[in-house]
């Protein structure tokens, strides 16, 4: 099938098999931030944005993004780097394998929710699994990052 979509702002036109998973497709295009985790849509490692909304690319077919805008961590590097410094300062960055999907969701939450409560933060990020941290450092980093951006 022929698809046309924007990947990190670049127009892509390609022929894909109907069963090609978006995770595999974007990785084949050099977006290595998109990680394979559970392959059951439960861990959040494969999160990308489709039309600025987070989706799990392991559960999305490439043909489903036809005429849409797909953003990976490579497309939001400056914002990701900025938030990443907050993660590091809070000791929430350990192995880093889950970080790309987690960061994509944090940035989407920042765009979507105004002044989220701790409960709203936890609910928004409930699908992001991390085997290294206890989540407390991540939560502290998010709160400090959002507070700093609110002041700006």
PDB file of C-alpha atoms in Angstrom:
ATOM      1  CA  UNK A   1       0.000   0.000   0.000  1.00  0.00           C
ATOM      2  CA  UNK A   2       1.166   3.499  -0.672  1.00  0.00           C
ATOM      3  CA  UNK A   3       1.311   5.844   2.293  1.00  0.00           C
ATOM      4  CA  UNK A   4       2.133   9.516   2.635  1.00  0.00           C
ATOM      5  CA  UNK A   5       2.796  11.134   6.004  1.00  0.00           C
ATOM      6  CA  UNK A   6       5.132  13.540   7.753  1.00  0.00           C
ATOM      7  CA  UNK A   7       7.840  12.043   9.953  1.00  0.00           C
ATOM      8  CA  UNK A   8       9.398  14.673  12.190  1.00  0.00           C
ATOM      9  CA  UNK A   9       8.391  17.343   9.699  1.00  0.00           C
ATOM     10  CA  UNK A  10       9.684  15.512   6.612  1.00  0.00           C
ATOM     11  CA  UNK A  11       7.214  14.297   3.988  1.00  0.00           C
ATOM     12  CA  UNK A  12       7.498  10.541   3.451  1.00  0.00           C
ATOM     13  CA  UNK A  13       5.923   8.671   0.546  1.00  0.00           C
ATOM     14  CA  UNK A  14       6.452   4.944   0.521  1.00  0.00           C
ATOM     15  CA  UNK A  15       4.988   1.563  -0.267  1.00  0.00           C
ATOM     16  CA  UNK A  16       4.458  -0.608   2.785  1.00  0.00           C
ATOM     17  CA  UNK A  17       2.995  -4.009   3.425  1.00  0.00           C
ATOM     18  CA  UNK A  18      -0.466  -3.735   5.018  1.00  0.00           C
ATOM     19  CA  UNK A  19       0.752  -5.510   8.167  1.00  0.00           C
ATOM     20  CA  UNK A  20       3.842  -3.321   8.741  1.00  0.00           C
ATOM     21  CA  UNK A  21       3.877  -2.100  12.332  1.00  0.00           C
ATOM     22  CA  UNK A  22       4.646   1.600  12.794  1.00  0.00           C
ATOM     23  CA  UNK A  23       7.389   0.812  15.326  1.00  0.00           C
ATOM     24  CA  UNK A  24       9.317  -1.196  12.722  1.00  0.00           C
ATOM     25  CA  UNK A  25       8.677   1.332   9.990  1.00  0.00           C
ATOM     26  CA  UNK A  26       9.935   4.417  11.842  1.00  0.00           C
ATOM     27  CA  UNK A  27      13.002   2.497  13.055  1.00  0.00           C
ATOM     28  CA  UNK A  28      13.731   1.567   9.433  1.00  0.00           C
ATOM     29  CA  UNK A  29      13.693   5.308   8.712  1.00  0.00           C
ATOM     30  CA  UNK A  30      16.379   5.971  11.339  1.00  0.00           C
ATOM     31  CA  UNK A  31      14.215   6.815  14.353  1.00  0.00           C
ATOM     32  CA  UNK A  32      16.042   4.592  16.798  1.00  0.00           C
ATOM     33  CA  UNK A  33      14.565   6.311  19.858  1.00  0.00           C
ATOM     34  CA  UNK A  34      11.429   4.235  19.319  1.00  0.00           C
ATOM     35  CA  UNK A  35      12.089   1.139  21.410  1.00  0.00           C
ATOM     36  CA  UNK A  36      10.664  -2.332  21.441  1.00  0.00           C
ATOM     37  CA  UNK A  37       9.583  -3.392  24.906  1.00  0.00           C
ATOM     38  CA  UNK A  38       6.647  -5.648  25.559  1.00  0.00           C
ATOM     39  CA  UNK A  39       5.047  -5.714  22.076  1.00  0.00           C
ATOM     40  CA  UNK A  40       1.690  -5.951  23.842  1.00  0.00           C
ATOM     41  CA  UNK A  41       0.943  -2.213  24.185  1.00  0.00           C
ATOM     42  CA  UNK A  42       1.625  -2.257  27.926  1.00  0.00           C
ATOM     43  CA  UNK A  43       4.988  -0.588  28.568  1.00  0.00           C
ATOM     44  CA  UNK A  44       5.064   2.748  26.713  1.00  0.00           C
ATOM     45  CA  UNK A  45       8.590   2.321  25.323  1.00  0.00           C
ATOM     46  CA  UNK A  46       7.382   2.639  21.730  1.00  0.00           C
ATOM     47  CA  UNK A  47       5.455   5.901  22.233  1.00  0.00           C
ATOM     48  CA  UNK A  48       5.349   8.325  19.304  1.00  0.00           C
ATOM     49  CA  UNK A  49       2.962  11.154  18.559  1.00  0.00           C
ATOM     50  CA  UNK A  50       0.432  10.898  15.771  1.00  0.00           C
ATOM     51  CA  UNK A  51      -1.047  14.315  15.107  1.00  0.00           C
ATOM     52  CA  UNK A  52       0.450  15.443  18.439  1.00  0.00           C
ATOM     53  CA  UNK A  53      -1.227  12.692  20.500  1.00  0.00           C
ATOM     54  CA  UNK A  54       0.796   9.876  22.074  1.00  0.00           C
ATOM     55  CA  UNK A  55       0.218   6.437  20.564  1.00  0.00           C
ATOM     56  CA  UNK A  56       1.899   3.087  21.020  1.00  0.00           C
ATOM     57  CA  UNK A  57       3.675   2.376  17.765  1.00  0.00           C
ATOM     58  CA  UNK A  58       3.838  -1.379  18.483  1.00  0.00           C
ATOM     59  CA  UNK A  59       0.034  -1.457  18.249  1.00  0.00           C
ATOM     60  CA  UNK A  60      -0.319   0.875  15.267  1.00  0.00           C
ATOM     61  CA  UNK A  61       0.006  -0.105  11.631  1.00  0.00           C
ATOM     62  CA  UNK A  62       2.038   2.145   9.361  1.00  0.00           C
ATOM     63  CA  UNK A  63      -0.955   2.493   7.017  1.00  0.00           C
ATOM     64  CA  UNK A  64      -2.922   4.079   9.886  1.00  0.00           C
ATOM     65  CA  UNK A  65      -0.705   7.187   9.763  1.00  0.00           C
ATOM     66  CA  UNK A  66      -1.470   7.927   6.135  1.00  0.00           C
ATOM     67  CA  UNK A  67      -1.904  11.713   5.728  1.00  0.00           C
ATOM     68  CA  UNK A  68      -0.934  12.301   9.355  1.00  0.00           C
ATOM     69  CA  UNK A  69       1.973  13.802  11.252  1.00  0.00           C
ATOM     70  CA  UNK A  70       4.226  11.409  13.189  1.00  0.00           C
ATOM     71  CA  UNK A  71       6.725  12.726  15.715  1.00  0.00           C
ATOM     72  CA  UNK A  72       9.423  10.709  17.455  1.00  0.00           C
ATOM     73  CA  UNK A  73      11.941  11.839  20.048  1.00  0.00           C
ATOM     74  CA  UNK A  74      14.240  12.805  17.172  1.00  0.00           C
ATOM     75  CA  UNK A  75      11.650  15.428  16.218  1.00  0.00           C
ATOM     76  CA  UNK A  76      11.592  17.087  19.648  1.00  0.00           C
ATOM     77  CA  UNK A  77      15.260  16.831  20.608  1.00  0.00           C
ATOM     78  CA  UNK A  78      15.596  20.272  22.206  1.00  0.00           C
ATOM     79  CA  UNK A  79      12.596  19.796  24.475  1.00  0.00           C
ATOM     80  CA  UNK A  80      13.662  16.236  25.263  1.00  0.00           C
ATOM     81  CA  UNK A  81      17.176  17.324  26.169  1.00  0.00           C
ATOM     82  CA  UNK A  82      15.757  20.040  28.410  1.00  0.00           C
ATOM     83  CA  UNK A  83      13.539  17.615  30.312  1.00  0.00           C
ATOM     84  CA  UNK A  84      16.330  15.036  30.375  1.00  0.00           C
ATOM     85  CA  UNK A  85      18.455  17.371  32.487  1.00  0.00           C
ATOM     86  CA  UNK A  86      15.675  17.396  35.101  1.00  0.00           C
ATOM     87  CA  UNK A  87      15.621  13.581  35.070  1.00  0.00           C
ATOM     88  CA  UNK A  88      19.369  13.423  35.554  1.00  0.00           C
ATOM     89  CA  UNK A  89      19.362  15.962  38.386  1.00  0.00           C
ATOM     90  CA  UNK A  90      16.770  13.897  40.253  1.00  0.00           C
ATOM     91  CA  UNK A  91      18.660  10.632  39.786  1.00  0.00           C
ATOM     92  CA  UNK A  92      15.785   9.288  37.716  1.00  0.00           C
ATOM     93  CA  UNK A  93      17.929   8.375  34.729  1.00  0.00           C
ATOM     94  CA  UNK A  94      19.383   4.922  35.185  1.00  0.00           C
ATOM     95  CA  UNK A  95      19.631   2.529  32.242  1.00  0.00           C
ATOM     96  CA  UNK A  96      17.699   4.938  30.001  1.00  0.00           C
ATOM     97  CA  UNK A  97      15.965   2.292  27.921  1.00  0.00           C
ATOM     98  CA  UNK A  98      12.470   3.520  28.828  1.00  0.00           C
ATOM     99  CA  UNK A  99      13.385   7.197  28.624  1.00  0.00           C
ATOM    100  CA  UNK A 100      12.413   7.993  25.019  1.00  0.00           C
ATOM    101  CA  UNK A 101       8.820   6.764  25.405  1.00  0.00           C
ATOM    102  CA  UNK A 102       8.563   8.277  28.867  1.00  0.00           C
ATOM    103  CA  UNK A 103       9.839  11.651  27.659  1.00  0.00           C
ATOM    104  CA  UNK A 104       7.429  11.636  24.703  1.00  0.00           C
ATOM    105  CA  UNK A 105       4.543  11.132  27.118  1.00  0.00           C
ATOM    106  CA  UNK A 106       5.748  13.806  29.549  1.00  0.00           C
ATOM    107  CA  UNK A 107       6.034  16.344  26.725  1.00  0.00           C
ATOM    108  CA  UNK A 108       2.594  15.377  25.385  1.00  0.00           C
ATOM    109  CA  UNK A 109       1.171  15.764  28.885  1.00  0.00           C
ATOM    110  CA  UNK A 110       2.786  19.198  29.169  1.00  0.00           C
ATOM    111  CA  UNK A 111       1.116  20.215  25.900  1.00  0.00           C
ATOM    112  CA  UNK A 112      -2.263  18.754  26.817  1.00  0.00           C
ATOM    113  CA  UNK A 113      -2.776  19.441  30.523  1.00  0.00           C
ATOM    114  CA  UNK A 114      -2.547  22.823  32.183  1.00  0.00           C
ATOM    115  CA  UNK A 115      -1.202  22.671  35.743  1.00  0.00           C
ATOM    116  CA  UNK A 116      -1.694  18.905  36.223  1.00  0.00           C
ATOM    117  CA  UNK A 117      -2.022  17.630  39.770  1.00  0.00           C
ATOM    118  CA  UNK A 118       0.180  14.816  41.023  1.00  0.00           C
ATOM    119  CA  UNK A 119      -2.729  12.432  40.513  1.00  0.00           C
ATOM    120  CA  UNK A 120      -3.234  13.618  36.926  1.00  0.00           C
ATOM    121  CA  UNK A 121       0.487  13.183  36.237  1.00  0.00           C
ATOM    122  CA  UNK A 122       0.414   9.636  37.586  1.00  0.00           C
ATOM    123  CA  UNK A 123      -2.724   8.792  35.600  1.00  0.00           C
ATOM    124  CA  UNK A 124      -1.324  10.259  32.381  1.00  0.00           C
ATOM    125  CA  UNK A 125       1.906   8.294  32.718  1.00  0.00           C
ATOM    126  CA  UNK A 126       0.421   5.068  34.102  1.00  0.00           C
ATOM    127  CA  UNK A 127       1.300   3.144  30.941  1.00  0.00           C
ATOM    128  CA  UNK A 128       5.030   3.893  31.165  1.00  0.00           C
ATOM    129  CA  UNK A 129       6.939   1.091  32.804  1.00  0.00           C
ATOM    130  CA  UNK A 130      10.461   1.416  34.183  1.00  0.00           C
ATOM    131  CA  UNK A 131      12.338  -1.465  35.776  1.00  0.00           C
ATOM    132  CA  UNK A 132      15.188   0.622  37.199  1.00  0.00           C
ATOM    133  CA  UNK A 133      13.675   3.496  39.132  1.00  0.00           C
ATOM    134  CA  UNK A 134      11.082   3.703  41.848  1.00  0.00           C
ATOM    135  CA  UNK A 135       9.237   6.410  39.885  1.00  0.00           C
ATOM    136  CA  UNK A 136       9.738   8.951  42.683  1.00  0.00           C
ATOM    137  CA  UNK A 137      12.731  10.591  40.984  1.00  0.00           C
ATOM    138  CA  UNK A 138      10.781  10.750  37.741  1.00  0.00           C
ATOM    139  CA  UNK A 139       7.834  12.366  39.522  1.00  0.00           C
ATOM    140  CA  UNK A 140      10.112  14.943  41.185  1.00  0.00           C
ATOM    141  CA  UNK A 141      11.707  15.722  37.815  1.00  0.00           C
ATOM    142  CA  UNK A 142       8.326  16.187  36.151  1.00  0.00           C
ATOM    143  CA  UNK A 143       7.055  18.499  38.863  1.00  0.00           C
ATOM    144  CA  UNK A 144      10.206  20.656  38.783  1.00  0.00           C
ATOM    145  CA  UNK A 145      10.226  20.748  34.981  1.00  0.00           C
ATOM    146  CA  UNK A 146       6.552  21.798  34.792  1.00  0.00           C
ATOM    147  CA  UNK A 147       6.994  24.376  37.569  1.00  0.00           C
ATOM    148  CA  UNK A 148       9.981  25.916  35.780  1.00  0.00           C
ATOM    149  CA  UNK A 149       8.105  26.083  32.489  1.00  0.00           C
ATOM    150  CA  UNK A 150       5.060  27.599  34.196  1.00  0.00           C
ATOM    151  CA  UNK A 151       7.221  30.416  35.552  1.00  0.00           C
ATOM    152  CA  UNK A 152       8.772  31.110  32.149  1.00  0.00           C
TER     153      UNK A 152
END
